[in-house]
CSV table of C-alpha atoms in Angstrom, one decimal:
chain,number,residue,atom,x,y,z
A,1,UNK,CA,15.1,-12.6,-24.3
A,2,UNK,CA,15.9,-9.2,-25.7
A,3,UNK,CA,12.7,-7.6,-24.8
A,4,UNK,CA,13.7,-4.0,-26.7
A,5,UNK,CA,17.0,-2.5,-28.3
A,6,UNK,CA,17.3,1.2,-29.6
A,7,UNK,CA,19.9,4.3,-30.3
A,8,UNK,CA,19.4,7.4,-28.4
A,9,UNK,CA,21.3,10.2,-30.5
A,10,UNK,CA,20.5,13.7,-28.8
A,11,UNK,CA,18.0,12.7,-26.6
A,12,UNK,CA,16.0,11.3,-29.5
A,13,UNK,CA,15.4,7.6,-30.3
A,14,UNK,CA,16.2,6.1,-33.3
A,15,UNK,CA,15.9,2.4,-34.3
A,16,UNK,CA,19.3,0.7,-35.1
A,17,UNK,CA,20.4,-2.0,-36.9
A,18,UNK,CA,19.7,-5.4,-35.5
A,19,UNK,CA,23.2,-6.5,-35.0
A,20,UNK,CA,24.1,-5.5,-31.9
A,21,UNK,CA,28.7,-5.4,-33.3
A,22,UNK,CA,26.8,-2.7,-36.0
A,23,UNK,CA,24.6,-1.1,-33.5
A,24,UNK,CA,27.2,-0.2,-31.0
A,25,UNK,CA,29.7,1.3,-33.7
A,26,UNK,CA,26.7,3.4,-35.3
A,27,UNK,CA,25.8,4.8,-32.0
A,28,UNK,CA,29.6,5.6,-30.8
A,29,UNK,CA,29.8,7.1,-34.1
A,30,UNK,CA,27.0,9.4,-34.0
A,31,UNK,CA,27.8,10.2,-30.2
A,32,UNK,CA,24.8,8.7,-28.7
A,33,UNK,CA,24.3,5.6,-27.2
A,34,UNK,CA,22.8,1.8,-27.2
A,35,UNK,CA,19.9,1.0,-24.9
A,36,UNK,CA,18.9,-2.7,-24.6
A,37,UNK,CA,16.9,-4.4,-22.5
A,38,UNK,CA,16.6,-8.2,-21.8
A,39,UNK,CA,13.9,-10.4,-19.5
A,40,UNK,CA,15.3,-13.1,-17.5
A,41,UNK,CA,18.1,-14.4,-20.3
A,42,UNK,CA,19.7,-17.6,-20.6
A,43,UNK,CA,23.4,-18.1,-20.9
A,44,UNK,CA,23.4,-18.6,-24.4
A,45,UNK,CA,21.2,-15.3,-25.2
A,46,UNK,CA,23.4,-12.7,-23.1
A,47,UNK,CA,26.4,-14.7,-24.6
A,48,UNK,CA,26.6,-12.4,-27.7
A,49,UNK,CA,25.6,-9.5,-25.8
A,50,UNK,CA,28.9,-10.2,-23.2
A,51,UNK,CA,30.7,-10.3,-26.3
A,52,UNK,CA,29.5,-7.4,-28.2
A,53,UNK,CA,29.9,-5.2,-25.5
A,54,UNK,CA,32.8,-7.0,-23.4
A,55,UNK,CA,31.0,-7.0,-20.2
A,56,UNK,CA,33.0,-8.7,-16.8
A,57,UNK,CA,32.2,-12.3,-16.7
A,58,UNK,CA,32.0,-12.1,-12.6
A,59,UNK,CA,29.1,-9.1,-13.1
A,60,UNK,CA,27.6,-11.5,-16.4
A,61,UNK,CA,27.3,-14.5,-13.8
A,62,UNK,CA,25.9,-12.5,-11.1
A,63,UNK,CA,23.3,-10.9,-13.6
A,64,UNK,CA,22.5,-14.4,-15.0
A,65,UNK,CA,21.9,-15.9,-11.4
A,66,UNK,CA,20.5,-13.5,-10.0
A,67,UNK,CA,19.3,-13.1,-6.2
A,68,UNK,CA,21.9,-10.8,-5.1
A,69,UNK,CA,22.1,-7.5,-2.8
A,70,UNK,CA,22.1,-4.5,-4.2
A,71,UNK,CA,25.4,-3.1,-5.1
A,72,UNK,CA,27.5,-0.7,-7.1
A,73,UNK,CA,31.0,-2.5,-9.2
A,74,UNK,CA,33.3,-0.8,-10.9
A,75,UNK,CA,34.8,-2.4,-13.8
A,76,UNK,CA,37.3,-1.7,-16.5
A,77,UNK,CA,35.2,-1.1,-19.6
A,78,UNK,CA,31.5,-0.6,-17.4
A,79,UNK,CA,29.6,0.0,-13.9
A,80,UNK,CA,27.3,-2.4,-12.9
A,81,UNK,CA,24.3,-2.1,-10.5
A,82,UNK,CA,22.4,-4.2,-8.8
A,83,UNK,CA,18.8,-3.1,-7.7
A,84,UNK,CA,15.5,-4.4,-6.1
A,85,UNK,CA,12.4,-3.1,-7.0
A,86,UNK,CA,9.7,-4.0,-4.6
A,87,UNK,CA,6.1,-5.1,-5.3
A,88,UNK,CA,3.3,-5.0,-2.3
A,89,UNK,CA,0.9,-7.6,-2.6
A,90,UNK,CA,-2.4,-5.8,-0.7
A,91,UNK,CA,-4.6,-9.1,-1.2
A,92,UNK,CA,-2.1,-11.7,0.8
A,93,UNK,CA,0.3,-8.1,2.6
A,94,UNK,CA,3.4,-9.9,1.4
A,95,UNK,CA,6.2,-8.0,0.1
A,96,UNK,CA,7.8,-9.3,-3.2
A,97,UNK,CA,11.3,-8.5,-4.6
A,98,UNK,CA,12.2,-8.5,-7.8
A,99,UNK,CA,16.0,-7.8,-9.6
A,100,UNK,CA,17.5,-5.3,-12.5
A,101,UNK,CA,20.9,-5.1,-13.0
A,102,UNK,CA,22.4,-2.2,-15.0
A,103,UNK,CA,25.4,-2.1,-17.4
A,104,UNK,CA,26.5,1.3,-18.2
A,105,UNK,CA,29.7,1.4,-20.1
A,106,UNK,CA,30.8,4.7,-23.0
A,107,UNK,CA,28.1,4.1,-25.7
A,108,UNK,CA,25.8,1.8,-24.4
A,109,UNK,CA,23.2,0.8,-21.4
A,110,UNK,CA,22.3,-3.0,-21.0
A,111,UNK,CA,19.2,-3.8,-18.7
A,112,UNK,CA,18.8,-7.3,-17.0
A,113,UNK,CA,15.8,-8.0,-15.4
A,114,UNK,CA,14.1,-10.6,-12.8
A,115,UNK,CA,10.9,-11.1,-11.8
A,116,UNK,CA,7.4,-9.2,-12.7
A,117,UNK,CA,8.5,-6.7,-9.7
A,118,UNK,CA,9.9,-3.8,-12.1
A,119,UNK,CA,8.8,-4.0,-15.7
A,120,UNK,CA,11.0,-1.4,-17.9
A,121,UNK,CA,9.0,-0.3,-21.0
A,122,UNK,CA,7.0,2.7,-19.0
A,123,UNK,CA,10.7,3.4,-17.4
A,124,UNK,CA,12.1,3.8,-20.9
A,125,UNK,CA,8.8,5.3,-22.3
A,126,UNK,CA,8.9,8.3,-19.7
A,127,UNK,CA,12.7,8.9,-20.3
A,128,UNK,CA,12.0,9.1,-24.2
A,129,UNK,CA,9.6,11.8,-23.5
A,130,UNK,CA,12.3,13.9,-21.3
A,131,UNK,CA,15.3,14.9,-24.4
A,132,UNK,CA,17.2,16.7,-22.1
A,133,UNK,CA,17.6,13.6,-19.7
A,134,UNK,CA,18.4,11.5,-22.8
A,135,UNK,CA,21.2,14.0,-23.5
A,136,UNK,CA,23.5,12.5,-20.7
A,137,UNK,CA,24.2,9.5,-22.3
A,138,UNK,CA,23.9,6.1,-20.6
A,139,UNK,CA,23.8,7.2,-17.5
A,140,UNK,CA,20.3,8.6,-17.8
A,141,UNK,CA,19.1,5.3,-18.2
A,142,UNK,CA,20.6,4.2,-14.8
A,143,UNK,CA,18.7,7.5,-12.8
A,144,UNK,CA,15.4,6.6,-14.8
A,145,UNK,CA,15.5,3.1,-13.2
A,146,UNK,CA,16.4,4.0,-10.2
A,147,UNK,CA,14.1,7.3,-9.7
A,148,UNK,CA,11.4,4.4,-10.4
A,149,UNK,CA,12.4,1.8,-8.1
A,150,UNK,CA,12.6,4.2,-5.2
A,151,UNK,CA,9.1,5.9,-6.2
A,152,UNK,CA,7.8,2.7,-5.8
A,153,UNK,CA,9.6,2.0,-2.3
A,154,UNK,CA,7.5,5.0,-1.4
A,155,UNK,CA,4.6,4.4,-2.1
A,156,UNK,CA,4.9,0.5,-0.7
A,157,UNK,CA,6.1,2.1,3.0
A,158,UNK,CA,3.1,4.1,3.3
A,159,UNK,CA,0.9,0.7,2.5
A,160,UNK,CA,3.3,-0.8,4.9
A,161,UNK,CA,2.5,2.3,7.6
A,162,UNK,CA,-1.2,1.7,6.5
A,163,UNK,CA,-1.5,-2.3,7.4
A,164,UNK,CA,0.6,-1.2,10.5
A,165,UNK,CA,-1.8,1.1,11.7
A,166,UNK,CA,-4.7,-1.8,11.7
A,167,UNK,CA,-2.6,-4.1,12.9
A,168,UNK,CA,-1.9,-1.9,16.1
A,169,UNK,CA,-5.8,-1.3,16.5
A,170,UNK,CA,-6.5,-4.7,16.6
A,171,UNK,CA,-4.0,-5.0,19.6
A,172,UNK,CA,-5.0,-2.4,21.7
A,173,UNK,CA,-9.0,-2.8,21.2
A,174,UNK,CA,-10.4,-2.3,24.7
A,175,UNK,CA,-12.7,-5.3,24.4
A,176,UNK,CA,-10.2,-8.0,23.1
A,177,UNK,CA,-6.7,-6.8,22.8
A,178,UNK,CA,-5.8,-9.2,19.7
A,179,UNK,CA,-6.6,-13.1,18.9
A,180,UNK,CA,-4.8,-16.0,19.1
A,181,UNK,CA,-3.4,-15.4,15.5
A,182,UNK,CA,-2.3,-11.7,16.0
A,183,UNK,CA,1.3,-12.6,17.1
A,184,UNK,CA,1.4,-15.0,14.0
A,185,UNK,CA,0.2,-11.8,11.8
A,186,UNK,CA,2.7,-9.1,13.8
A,187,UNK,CA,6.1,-11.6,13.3
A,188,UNK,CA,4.8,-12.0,9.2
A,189,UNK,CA,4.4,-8.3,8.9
A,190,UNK,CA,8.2,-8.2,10.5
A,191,UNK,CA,9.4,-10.6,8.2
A,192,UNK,CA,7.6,-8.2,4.9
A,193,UNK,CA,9.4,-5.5,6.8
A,194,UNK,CA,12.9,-7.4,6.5
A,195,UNK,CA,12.3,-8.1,3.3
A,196,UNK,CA,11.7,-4.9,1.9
A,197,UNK,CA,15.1,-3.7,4.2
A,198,UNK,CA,16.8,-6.0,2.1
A,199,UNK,CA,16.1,-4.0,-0.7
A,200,UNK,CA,16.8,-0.4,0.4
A,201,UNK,CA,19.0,-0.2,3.0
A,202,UNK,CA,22.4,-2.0,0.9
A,203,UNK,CA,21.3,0.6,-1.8
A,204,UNK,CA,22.1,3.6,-0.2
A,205,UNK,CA,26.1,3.5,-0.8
A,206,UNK,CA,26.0,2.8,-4.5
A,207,UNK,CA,23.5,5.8,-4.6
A,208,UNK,CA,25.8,8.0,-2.5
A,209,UNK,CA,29.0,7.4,-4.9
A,210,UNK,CA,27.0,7.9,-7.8
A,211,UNK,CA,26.0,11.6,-6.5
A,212,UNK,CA,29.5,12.0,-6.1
A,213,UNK,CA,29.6,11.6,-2.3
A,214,UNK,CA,31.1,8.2,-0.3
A,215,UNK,CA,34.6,7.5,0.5
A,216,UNK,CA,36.0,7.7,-2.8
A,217,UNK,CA,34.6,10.9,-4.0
A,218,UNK,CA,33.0,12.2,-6.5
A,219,UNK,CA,35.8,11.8,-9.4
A,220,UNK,CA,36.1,7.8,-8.5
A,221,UNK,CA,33.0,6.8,-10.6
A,222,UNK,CA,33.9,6.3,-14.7
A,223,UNK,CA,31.0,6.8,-17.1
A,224,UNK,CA,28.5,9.0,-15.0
A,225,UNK,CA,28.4,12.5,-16.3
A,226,UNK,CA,28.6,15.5,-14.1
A,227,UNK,CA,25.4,16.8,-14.6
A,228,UNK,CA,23.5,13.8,-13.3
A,229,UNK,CA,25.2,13.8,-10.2
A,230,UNK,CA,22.4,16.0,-9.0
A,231,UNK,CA,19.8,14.2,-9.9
A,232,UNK,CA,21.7,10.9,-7.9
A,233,UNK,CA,21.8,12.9,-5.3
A,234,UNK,CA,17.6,13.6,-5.2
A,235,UNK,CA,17.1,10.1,-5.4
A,236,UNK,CA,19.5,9.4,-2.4
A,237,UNK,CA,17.8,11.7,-0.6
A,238,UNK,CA,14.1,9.8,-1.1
A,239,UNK,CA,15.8,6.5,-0.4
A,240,UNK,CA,16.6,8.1,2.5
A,241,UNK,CA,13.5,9.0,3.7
A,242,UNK,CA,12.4,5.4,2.7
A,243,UNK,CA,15.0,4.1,5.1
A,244,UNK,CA,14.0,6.2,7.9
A,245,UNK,CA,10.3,5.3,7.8
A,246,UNK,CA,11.6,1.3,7.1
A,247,UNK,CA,13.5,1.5,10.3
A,248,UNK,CA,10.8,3.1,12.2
A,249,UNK,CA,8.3,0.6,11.1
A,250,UNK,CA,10.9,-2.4,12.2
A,251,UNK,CA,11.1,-0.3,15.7
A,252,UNK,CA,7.1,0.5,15.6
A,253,UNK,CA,6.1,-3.4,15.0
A,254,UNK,CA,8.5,-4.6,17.5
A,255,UNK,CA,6.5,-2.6,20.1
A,256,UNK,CA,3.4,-3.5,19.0
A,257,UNK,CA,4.6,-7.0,19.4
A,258,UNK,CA,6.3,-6.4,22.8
A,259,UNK,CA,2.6,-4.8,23.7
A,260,UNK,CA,0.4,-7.7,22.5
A,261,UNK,CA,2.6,-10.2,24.7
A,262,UNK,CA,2.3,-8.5,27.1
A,263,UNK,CA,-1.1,-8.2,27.2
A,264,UNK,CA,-1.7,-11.8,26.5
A,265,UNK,CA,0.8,-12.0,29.6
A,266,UNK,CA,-1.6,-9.9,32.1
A,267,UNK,CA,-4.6,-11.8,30.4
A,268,UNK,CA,-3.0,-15.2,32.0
A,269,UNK,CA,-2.9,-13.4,35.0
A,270,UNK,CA,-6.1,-11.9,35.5
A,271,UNK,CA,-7.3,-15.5,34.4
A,272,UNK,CA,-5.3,-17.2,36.9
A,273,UNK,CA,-6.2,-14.6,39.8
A,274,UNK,CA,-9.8,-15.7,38.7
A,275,UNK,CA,-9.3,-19.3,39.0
A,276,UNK,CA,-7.5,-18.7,42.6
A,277,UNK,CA,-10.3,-16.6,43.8
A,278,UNK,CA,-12.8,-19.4,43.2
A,279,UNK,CA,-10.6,-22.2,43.9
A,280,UNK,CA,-10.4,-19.9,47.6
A,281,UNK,CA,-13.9,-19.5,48.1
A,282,UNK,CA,-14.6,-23.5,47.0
A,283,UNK,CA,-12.2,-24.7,50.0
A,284,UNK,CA,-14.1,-23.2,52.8
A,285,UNK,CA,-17.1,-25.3,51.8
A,286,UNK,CA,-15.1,-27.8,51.4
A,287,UNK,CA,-13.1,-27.7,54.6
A,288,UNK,CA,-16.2,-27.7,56.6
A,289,UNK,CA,-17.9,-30.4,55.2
A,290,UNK,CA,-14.4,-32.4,55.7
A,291,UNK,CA,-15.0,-31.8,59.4
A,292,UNK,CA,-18.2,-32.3,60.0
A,293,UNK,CA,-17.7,-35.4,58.1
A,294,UNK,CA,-15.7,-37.8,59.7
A,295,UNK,CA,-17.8,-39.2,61.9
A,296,UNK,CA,-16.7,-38.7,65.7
A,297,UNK,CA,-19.1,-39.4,68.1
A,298,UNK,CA,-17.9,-36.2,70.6
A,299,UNK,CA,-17.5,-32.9,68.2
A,300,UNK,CA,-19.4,-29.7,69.0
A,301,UNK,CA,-22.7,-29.3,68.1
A,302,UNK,CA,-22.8,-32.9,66.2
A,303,UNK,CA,-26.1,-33.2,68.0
A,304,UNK,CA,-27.5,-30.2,68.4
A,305,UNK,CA,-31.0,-29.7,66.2
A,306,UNK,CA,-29.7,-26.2,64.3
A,307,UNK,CA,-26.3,-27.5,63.5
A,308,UNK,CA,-27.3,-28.0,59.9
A,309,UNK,CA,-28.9,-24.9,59.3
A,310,UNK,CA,-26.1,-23.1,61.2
A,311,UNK,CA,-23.1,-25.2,59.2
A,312,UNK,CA,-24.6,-23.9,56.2
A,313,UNK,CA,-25.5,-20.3,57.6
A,314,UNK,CA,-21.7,-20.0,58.2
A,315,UNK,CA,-20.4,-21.3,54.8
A,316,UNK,CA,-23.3,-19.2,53.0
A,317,UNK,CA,-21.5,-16.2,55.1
A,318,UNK,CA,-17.8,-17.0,54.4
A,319,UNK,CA,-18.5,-17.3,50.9
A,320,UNK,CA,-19.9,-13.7,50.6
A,321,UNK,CA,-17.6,-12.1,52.5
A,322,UNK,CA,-14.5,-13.9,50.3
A,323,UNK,CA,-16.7,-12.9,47.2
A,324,UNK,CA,-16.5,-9.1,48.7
A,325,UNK,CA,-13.3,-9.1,49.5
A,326,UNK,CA,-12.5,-10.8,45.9
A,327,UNK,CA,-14.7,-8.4,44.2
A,328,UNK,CA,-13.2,-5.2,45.7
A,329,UNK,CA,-9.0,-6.3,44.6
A,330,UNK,CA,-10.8,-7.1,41.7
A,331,UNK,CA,-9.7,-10.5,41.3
A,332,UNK,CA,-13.3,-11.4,40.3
């Protein structure tokens, strides 16, 4: 559905006609430009806008479909981005992506969106308020969006960093060292982790063209004005810094992981050293009384009258001294 549609002339909105042929030519005429933004559209809604604003049928059917990487194209008459805003579920610490594609063409900016992850109206609300910003045309509707999505991918790695930080404390608590279901809770936090590297890390090399930079330089990319390039290149820089702190969570959880099974891996072994020790000392008992048991008439001391209390004297001693010598490698 066509959630909101407006004309931006000098940085200020106005509200245009509803036909979107009419829009368009008022807001080329008057130098400004057509903002409309649609929720999760069906084929036969962003038909007329594909029309009205001849949009590539390959970037229409990716932005219909959805659930694809984040990516920068380059077409004849538009650019269109591909972007994941993120969305950090404290109650269940799942990590949830969401979708907006951009269209950014002369005149006009056409927002698709998927998902709850990234709604648009306080996006567009806080660009209205900047006039200056507005000034650049369609392109400052593509760095309000983005500015937002990678705010957010801030603040989500530091509750990431946050959930990591308990989840290392319960693995290396003296007294326990993690439960049975910490590894299951370590490999989901990994796979929030991945998920949220899905949706940052491919971003970076659209980002980096759009600030000018990346192998085609900074005169490759049609429709961005010059003096946005700047602010490209801010936002680039704090995807950056998201990227660094992702990959040093993936690294950081890995570890903890690495720790905790090995841990549960000495564990075993301090439980089987245990189970040896007593198995040892419950043999020499056992060994004895084998002896003494099989009833041959000539064996030593069979009938002497202190060969019971002396039998048991001697296992009574063996097991202490095994118990010392158990206790002091600290096997027991």
């Amino acid at each position: 559905m066509i959630v909101d549609c407006a004309i931006y002339r000098h940085g200020q909105r106005t509200e245009g006609p509803e036909d979107l042929s009419d829009a368009l030519a008022e807001a080329r005429a008057s130098g400004g430009f057509v903002w409309i933004g649609l929720y999760e559209p069906s084929e036969r809604e962003f038909d007329l806008v594909t029309r009205e604003f001849g949009l590539h049928p390959l970037a229409v059917e990716d932005a219909l479909k959805a659930h694809q990487r984040p990516k920068l194209e380059v077409y004849e008459d538009s650019l269109f981005v591909v972007l994941k805003p993120v969305v950090y579920e404290s109650a269940s610490d799942t990590v949830t992506a969401g979708e907006v594609m951009v269209f950014v063409g002369d005149s006009f900016a056409v927002t698709v969106r998927h998902g709850e992850g990234s709604p648009l109206a306080a996006v567009r609300h806080r660009l209205e308020e900047d006039p200056d910003m507005l000034d650049k045309g369609p392109t400052s509707v593509l760095y309000a969006i983005a500015d937002a999505i990678v705010d957010r991918y801030l603040e989500v790695a530091t509750e990431l960093q946050t959930d990591l930080e308990e989840v290392e404390a319960e693995v290396f608590r003296p007294e326990a060292g993690g439960t049975r279901n910490t590894a299951s809770r370590i490999y989901d936090f990994k796979r929030q982790i991945l998920e949220f590297r899905r949706a940052t890390v491919p971003l970076a090399p659209p980002l980096s063209r759009l600030a000018g930079g990346g192998p085609l330089g900074g005169g490759a990319l049609p429709f961005v004005h010059d003096k946005a390039r700047p602010f490209f290149r801010d936002v680039s820089d704090h995807l950056a810094r998201v990227n660094e702190s992702v990959e040093g969570l993936d690294r950081l959880v890995s570890d903890v992981l690495s720790a905790h099974l090995a841990q549960m891996s000495v564990r075993q072994n301090d439980d089987m050293r245990k189970i040896s020790a007593w198995a040892a000392m419950a043999a020499v008992p056992t060994m004895i009384a084998g002896i003494y048991g099989m009833n041959f008439d000539h064996m030593p001391e069979l009938h002497w009258l202190w060969s019971y209390p002396a039998v048991i004297l001697v296992m009574a001693l063996l097991e202490v001294l095994l118990y010392r010598l158990f206790k002091r490698r600290e096997w027991l």
